[in-house]
Coordinates of C-alpha atoms in Angstrom, one line a residue:
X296 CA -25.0 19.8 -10.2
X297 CA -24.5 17.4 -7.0
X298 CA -22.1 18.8 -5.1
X299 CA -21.6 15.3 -2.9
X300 CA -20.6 13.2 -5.2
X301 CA -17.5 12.1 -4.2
X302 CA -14.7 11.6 -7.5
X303 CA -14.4 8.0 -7.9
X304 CA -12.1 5.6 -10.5
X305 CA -12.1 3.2 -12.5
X306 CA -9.0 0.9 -13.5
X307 CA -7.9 0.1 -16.9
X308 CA -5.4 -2.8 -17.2
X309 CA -3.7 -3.6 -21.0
X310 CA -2.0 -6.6 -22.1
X311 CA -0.2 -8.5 -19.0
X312 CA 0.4 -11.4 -21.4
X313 CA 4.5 -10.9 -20.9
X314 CA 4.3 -9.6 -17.3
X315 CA 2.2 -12.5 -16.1
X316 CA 4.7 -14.7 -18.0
X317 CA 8.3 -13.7 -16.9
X318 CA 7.3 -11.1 -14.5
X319 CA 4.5 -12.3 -11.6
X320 CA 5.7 -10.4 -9.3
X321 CA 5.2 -7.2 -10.7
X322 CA 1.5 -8.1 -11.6
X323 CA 1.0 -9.2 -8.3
X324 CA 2.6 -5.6 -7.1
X325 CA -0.3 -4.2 -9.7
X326 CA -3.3 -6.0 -8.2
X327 CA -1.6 -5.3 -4.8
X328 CA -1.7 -1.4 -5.4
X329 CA -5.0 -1.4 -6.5
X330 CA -6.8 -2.9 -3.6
X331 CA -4.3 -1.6 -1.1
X332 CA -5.0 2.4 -2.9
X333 CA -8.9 1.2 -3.2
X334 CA -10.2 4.1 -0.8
X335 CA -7.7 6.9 -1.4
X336 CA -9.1 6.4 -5.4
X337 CA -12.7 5.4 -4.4
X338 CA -12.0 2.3 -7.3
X339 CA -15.0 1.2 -8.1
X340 CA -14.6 -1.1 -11.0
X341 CA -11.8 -2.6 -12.9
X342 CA -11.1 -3.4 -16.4
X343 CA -8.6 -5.7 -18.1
X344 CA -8.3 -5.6 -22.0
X345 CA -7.3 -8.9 -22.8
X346 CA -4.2 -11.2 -23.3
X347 CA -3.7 -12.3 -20.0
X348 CA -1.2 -15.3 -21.0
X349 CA 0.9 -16.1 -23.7
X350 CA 0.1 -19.5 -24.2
X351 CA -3.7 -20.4 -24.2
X352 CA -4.4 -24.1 -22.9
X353 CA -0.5 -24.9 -23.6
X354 CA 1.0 -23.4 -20.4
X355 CA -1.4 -23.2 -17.7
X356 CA 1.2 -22.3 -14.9
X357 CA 0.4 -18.6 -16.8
X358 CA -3.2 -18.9 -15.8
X359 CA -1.7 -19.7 -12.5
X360 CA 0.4 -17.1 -12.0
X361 CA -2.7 -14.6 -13.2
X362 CA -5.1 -16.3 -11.2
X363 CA -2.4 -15.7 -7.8
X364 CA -2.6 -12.0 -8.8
X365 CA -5.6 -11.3 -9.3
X366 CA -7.1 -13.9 -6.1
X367 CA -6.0 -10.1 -4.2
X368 CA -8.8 -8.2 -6.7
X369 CA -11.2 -11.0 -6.2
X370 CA -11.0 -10.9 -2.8
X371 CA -11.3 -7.2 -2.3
X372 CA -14.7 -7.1 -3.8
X373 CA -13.8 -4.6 -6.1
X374 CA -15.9 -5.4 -9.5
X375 CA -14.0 -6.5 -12.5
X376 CA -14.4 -7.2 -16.0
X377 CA -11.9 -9.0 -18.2
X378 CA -12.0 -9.0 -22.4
X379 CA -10.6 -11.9 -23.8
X380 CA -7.7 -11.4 -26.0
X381 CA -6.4 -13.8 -28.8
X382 CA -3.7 -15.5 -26.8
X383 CA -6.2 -16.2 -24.1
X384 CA -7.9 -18.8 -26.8
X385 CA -7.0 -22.2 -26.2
X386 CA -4.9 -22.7 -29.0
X387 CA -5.2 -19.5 -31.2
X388 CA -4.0 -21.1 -34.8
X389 CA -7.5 -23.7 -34.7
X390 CA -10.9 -22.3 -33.0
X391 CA -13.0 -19.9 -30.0
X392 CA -12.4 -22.1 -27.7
X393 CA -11.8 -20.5 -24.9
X394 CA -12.5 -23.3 -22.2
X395 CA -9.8 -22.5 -19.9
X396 CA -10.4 -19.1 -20.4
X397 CA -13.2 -19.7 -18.9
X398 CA -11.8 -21.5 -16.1
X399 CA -9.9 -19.1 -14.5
X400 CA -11.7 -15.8 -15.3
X401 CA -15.8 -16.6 -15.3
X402 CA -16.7 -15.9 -11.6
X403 CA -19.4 -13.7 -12.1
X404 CA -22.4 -15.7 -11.9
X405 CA -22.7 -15.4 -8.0
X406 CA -21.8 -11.3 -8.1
X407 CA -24.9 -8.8 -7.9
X408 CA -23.0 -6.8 -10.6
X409 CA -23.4 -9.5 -13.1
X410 CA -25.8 -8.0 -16.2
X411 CA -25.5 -11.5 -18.3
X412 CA -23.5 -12.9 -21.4
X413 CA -23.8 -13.7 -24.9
X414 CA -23.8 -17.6 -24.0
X415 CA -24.4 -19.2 -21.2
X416 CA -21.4 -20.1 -18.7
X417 CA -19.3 -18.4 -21.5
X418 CA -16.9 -15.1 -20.2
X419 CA -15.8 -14.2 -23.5
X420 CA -18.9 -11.7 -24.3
X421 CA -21.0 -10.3 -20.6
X422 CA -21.9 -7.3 -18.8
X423 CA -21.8 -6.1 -15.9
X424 CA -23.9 -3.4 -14.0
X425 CA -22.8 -0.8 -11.4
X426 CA -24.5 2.5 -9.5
X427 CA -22.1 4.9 -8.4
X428 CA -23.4 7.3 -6.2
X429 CA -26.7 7.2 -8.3
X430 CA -24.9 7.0 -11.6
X431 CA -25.8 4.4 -13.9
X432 CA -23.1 2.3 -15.6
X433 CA -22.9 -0.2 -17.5
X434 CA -19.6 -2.2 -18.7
X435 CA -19.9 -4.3 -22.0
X436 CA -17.0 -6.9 -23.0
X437 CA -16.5 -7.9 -26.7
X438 CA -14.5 -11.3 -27.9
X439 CA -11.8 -10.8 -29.9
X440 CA -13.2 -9.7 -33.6
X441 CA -16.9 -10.0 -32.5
X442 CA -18.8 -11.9 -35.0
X443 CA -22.3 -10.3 -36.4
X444 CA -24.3 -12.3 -34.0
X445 CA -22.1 -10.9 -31.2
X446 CA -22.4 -7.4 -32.1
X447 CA -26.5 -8.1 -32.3
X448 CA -26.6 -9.2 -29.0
X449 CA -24.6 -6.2 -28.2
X450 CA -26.9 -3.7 -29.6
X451 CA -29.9 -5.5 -28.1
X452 CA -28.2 -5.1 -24.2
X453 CA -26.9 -1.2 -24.9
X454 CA -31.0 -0.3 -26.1
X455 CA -32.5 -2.0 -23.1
X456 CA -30.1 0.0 -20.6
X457 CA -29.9 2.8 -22.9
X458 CA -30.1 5.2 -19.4
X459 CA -26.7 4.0 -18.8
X460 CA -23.6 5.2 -19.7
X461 CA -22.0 2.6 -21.1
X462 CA -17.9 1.4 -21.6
X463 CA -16.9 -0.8 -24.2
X464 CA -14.1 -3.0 -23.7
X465 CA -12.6 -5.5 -26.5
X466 CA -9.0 -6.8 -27.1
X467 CA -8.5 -4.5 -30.6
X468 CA -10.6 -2.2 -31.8
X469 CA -8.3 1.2 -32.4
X470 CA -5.0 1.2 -33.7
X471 CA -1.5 3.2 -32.9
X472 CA -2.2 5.6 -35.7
X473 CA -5.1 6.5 -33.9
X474 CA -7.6 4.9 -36.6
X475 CA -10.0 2.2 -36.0
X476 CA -8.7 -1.2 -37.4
X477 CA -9.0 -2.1 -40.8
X478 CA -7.7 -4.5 -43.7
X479 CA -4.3 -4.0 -44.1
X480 CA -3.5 -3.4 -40.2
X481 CA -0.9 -5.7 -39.0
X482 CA -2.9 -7.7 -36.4
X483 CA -5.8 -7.1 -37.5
X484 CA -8.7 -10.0 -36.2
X485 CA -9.8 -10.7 -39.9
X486 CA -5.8 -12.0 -39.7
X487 CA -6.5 -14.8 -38.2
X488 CA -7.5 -18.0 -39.9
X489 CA -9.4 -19.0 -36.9
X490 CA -11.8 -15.8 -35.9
X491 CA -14.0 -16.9 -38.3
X492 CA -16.8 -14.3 -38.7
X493 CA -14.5 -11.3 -37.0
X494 CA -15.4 -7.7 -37.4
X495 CA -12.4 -5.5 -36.8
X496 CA -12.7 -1.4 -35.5
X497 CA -14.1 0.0 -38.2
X498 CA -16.9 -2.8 -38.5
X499 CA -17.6 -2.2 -34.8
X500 CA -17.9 1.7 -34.8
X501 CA -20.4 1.0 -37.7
X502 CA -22.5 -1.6 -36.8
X503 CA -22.7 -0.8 -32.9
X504 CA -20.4 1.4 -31.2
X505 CA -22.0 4.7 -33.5
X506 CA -25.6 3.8 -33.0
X507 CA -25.2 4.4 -28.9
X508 CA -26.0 7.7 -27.5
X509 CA -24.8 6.4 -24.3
X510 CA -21.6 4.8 -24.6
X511 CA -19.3 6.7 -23.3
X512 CA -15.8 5.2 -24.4
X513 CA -14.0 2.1 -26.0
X514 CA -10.6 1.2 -24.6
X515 CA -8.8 -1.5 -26.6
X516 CA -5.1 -3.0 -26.8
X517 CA -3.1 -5.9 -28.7
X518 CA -1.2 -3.6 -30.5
X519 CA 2.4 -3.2 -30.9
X520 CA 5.4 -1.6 -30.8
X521 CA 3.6 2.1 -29.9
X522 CA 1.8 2.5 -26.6
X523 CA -1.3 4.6 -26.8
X524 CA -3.4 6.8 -29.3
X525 CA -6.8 8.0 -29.0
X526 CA -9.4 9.7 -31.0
X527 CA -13.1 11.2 -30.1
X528 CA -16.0 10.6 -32.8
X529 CA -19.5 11.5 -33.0
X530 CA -22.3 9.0 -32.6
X531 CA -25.6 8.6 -35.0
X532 CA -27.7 10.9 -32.1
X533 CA -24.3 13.5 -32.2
X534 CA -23.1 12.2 -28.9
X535 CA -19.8 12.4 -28.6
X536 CA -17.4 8.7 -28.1
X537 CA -13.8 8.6 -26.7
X538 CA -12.0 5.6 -28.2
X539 CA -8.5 4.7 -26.4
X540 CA -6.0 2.4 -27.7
X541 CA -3.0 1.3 -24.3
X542 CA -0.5 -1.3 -24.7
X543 CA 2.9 -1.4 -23.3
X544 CA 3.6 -4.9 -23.5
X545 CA 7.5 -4.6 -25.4
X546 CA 8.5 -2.2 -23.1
X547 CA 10.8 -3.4 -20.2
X548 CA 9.8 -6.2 -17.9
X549 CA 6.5 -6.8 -20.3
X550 CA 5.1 -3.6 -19.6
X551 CA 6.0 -3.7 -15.7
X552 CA 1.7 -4.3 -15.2
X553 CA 1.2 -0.4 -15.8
X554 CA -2.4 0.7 -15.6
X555 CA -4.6 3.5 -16.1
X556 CA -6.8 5.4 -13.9
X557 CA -10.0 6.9 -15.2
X558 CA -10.8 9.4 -12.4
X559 CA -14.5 10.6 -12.5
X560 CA -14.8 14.4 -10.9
X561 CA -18.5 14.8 -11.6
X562 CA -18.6 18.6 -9.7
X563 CA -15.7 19.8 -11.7
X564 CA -17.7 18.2 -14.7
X565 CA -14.5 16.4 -15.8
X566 CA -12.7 13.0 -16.5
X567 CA -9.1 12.5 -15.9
X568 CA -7.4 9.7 -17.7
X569 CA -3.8 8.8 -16.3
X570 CA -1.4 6.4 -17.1
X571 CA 0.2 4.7 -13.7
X572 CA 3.5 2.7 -13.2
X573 CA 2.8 0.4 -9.7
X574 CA 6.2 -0.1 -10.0
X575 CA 8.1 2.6 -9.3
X576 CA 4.6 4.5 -7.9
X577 CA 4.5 7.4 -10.2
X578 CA 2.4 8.7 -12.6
X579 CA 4.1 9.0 -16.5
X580 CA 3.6 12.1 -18.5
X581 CA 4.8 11.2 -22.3
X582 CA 3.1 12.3 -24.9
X583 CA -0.8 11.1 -24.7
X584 CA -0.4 9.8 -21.2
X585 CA -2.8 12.2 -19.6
X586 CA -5.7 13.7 -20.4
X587 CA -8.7 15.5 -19.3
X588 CA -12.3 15.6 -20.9
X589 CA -15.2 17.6 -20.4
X590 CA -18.2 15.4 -18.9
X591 CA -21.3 16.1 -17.6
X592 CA -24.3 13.9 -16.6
X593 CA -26.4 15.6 -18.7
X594 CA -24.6 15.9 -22.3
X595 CA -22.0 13.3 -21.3
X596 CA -18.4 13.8 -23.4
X597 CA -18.9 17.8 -24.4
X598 CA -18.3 19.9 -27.5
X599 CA -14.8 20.9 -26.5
X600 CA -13.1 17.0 -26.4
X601 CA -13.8 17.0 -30.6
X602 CA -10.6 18.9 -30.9
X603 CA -8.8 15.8 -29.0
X604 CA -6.4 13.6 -30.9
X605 CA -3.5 11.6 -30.4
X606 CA -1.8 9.2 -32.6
X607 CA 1.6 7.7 -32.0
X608 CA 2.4 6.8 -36.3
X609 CA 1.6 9.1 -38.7
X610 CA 3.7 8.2 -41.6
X611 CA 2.1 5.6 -43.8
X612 CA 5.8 4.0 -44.2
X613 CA 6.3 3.0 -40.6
X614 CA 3.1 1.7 -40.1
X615 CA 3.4 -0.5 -43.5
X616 CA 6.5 -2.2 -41.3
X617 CA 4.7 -2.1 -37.6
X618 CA 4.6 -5.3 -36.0

């Protein structure tokens, strides 16, 4: 084990839709704290998991007040990767388009972090590279109910850097229940008239996510009204996968931007996931806030996270009438 390598984070953001909307100042306060805390948590990369606006291509002072906060991220130089999510779309009830999406959030060409996308000049689908102190990483973001060609191009980028550990991001992928989506979810991407070709959770896990040995985790969002769940699985070499669902987007002041920190201690061979309030500065401890998993560089997630669960709905009733 290397005894010098310093713990370093990474930053998870969920839905900011409402935030951004009625509450800028508080997601500026977000972006503030993370750039203003970027040595004390060595940040080294940050992840948003889509639904940045409300309103699409309708009401572009959103994208404005989004782009204000996070001008403070892009200037820091800390690198970034943001999942689209269904209200990002232009005009969600008609098509993909996603051309102001694009606008506001695809500034990655020019970074030396910048692994390539699924389309050219398109955000909705890239990946980004990163060493950290020697360790290999790489970050892949999924459109909203990837299609089959998406989740191709997917597995072709995860086998040629299959010596990195790799993070999935997409918009929704696990549910509150802590099981992946699946028809008769509420929300679900199949939903929507206009994802043609989406594949929901449990398409994902099967037809990518499982046939990884070095994907590490999938964080998701979108859904409502519970706030997280999470659930570990084993891949098709036995590898172990930690799937996170965060959202607290209908809680007061649209979530007030809270965040999570995923603190890598690689000589106490753990990770320490957190949930964060940059509000009021403290660190929140309900039920599946925090949590600590076993991790080394050469096994990755161990044995001992298997026994890891957490679902917020358990009774088939409630979730029949969740949002």
């Amino acid at each position: 084990m290397n005894h010098k390598i310093k713990p370093f984070t990474f930053v998870i953001i969920p839905d900011t839709q409402d935030v951004c909307t009625l509450h800028p100042d508080k997601l500026r306060r977000m972006t503030n704290w993370i750039v203003e805390h970027k040595s004390e948590w060595n940040i080294k990369k940050i992840l948003h998991l889509g639904d940045l606006v409300n309103n699409g291509a309708i009401i572009e002072e959103q994208w404005l007040n989004h782009d204000n906060a996070f001008s403070v991220i892009e200037e820091s130089g800390i690198p970034y990767l943001i999942a689209i999510g269904n209200h990002d779309y232009d005009y969600q009830k008609e098509n993909r388009d996603a051309f102001i999406f694009n606008k506001y959030t695809n500034k990655y060409g020019n970074k030396s972090w910048f692994g390539g996308s699924f389309e050219k000049n398109k955000a909705e689908n890239i990946y980004t590279l990163l060493e950290v102190y020697g360790i290999k990483f790489i970050f892949l973001s999924l459109e909203f109910g990837p299609r089959d060609e998406v989740l191709a191009w997917a597995n072709e980028v995860l086998n040629k850097h299959s010596d990195y550990f790799a993070i999935v991001i997409t918009h929704s992928y696990l549910y509150p229940n802590a099981l992946r989506t699946r028809p008769g979810n509420r929300h679900n991407p199949k939903n929507y008239k206009w994802t043609y070709g989406a594949n929901d959770g449990e398409d994902m896990w099967h037809k990518c996510i499982k046939k990884h040995k070095n994907i590490l985790a999938v964080f998701s969002g979108h859904h409502i009204n519970y706030h997280v769940s999470y659930r570990f699985d084993r891949g098709d070499y036995g590898n172990i996968i930690f799937q996170a669902f965060q959202n607290w987007q209908f809680t007061q002041y649209g979530g007030e931007a809270r965040i999570r920190l995923l603190y890598f201690n690689i000589c106490d061979q753990e990770i320490k996931l957190s949930t964060f309030n940059p509000q009021t500065e403290t660190f929140e401890e309900d039920d599946g806030y925090a949590l600590t998993l076993s991790f080394n560089l050469n096994e990755g997630l161990k044995e001992d996270n298997l026994d890891k669960i957490f679902a917020n709905v358990l009774d088939p009733q409630i979730e029949k009438h969740m949002w």
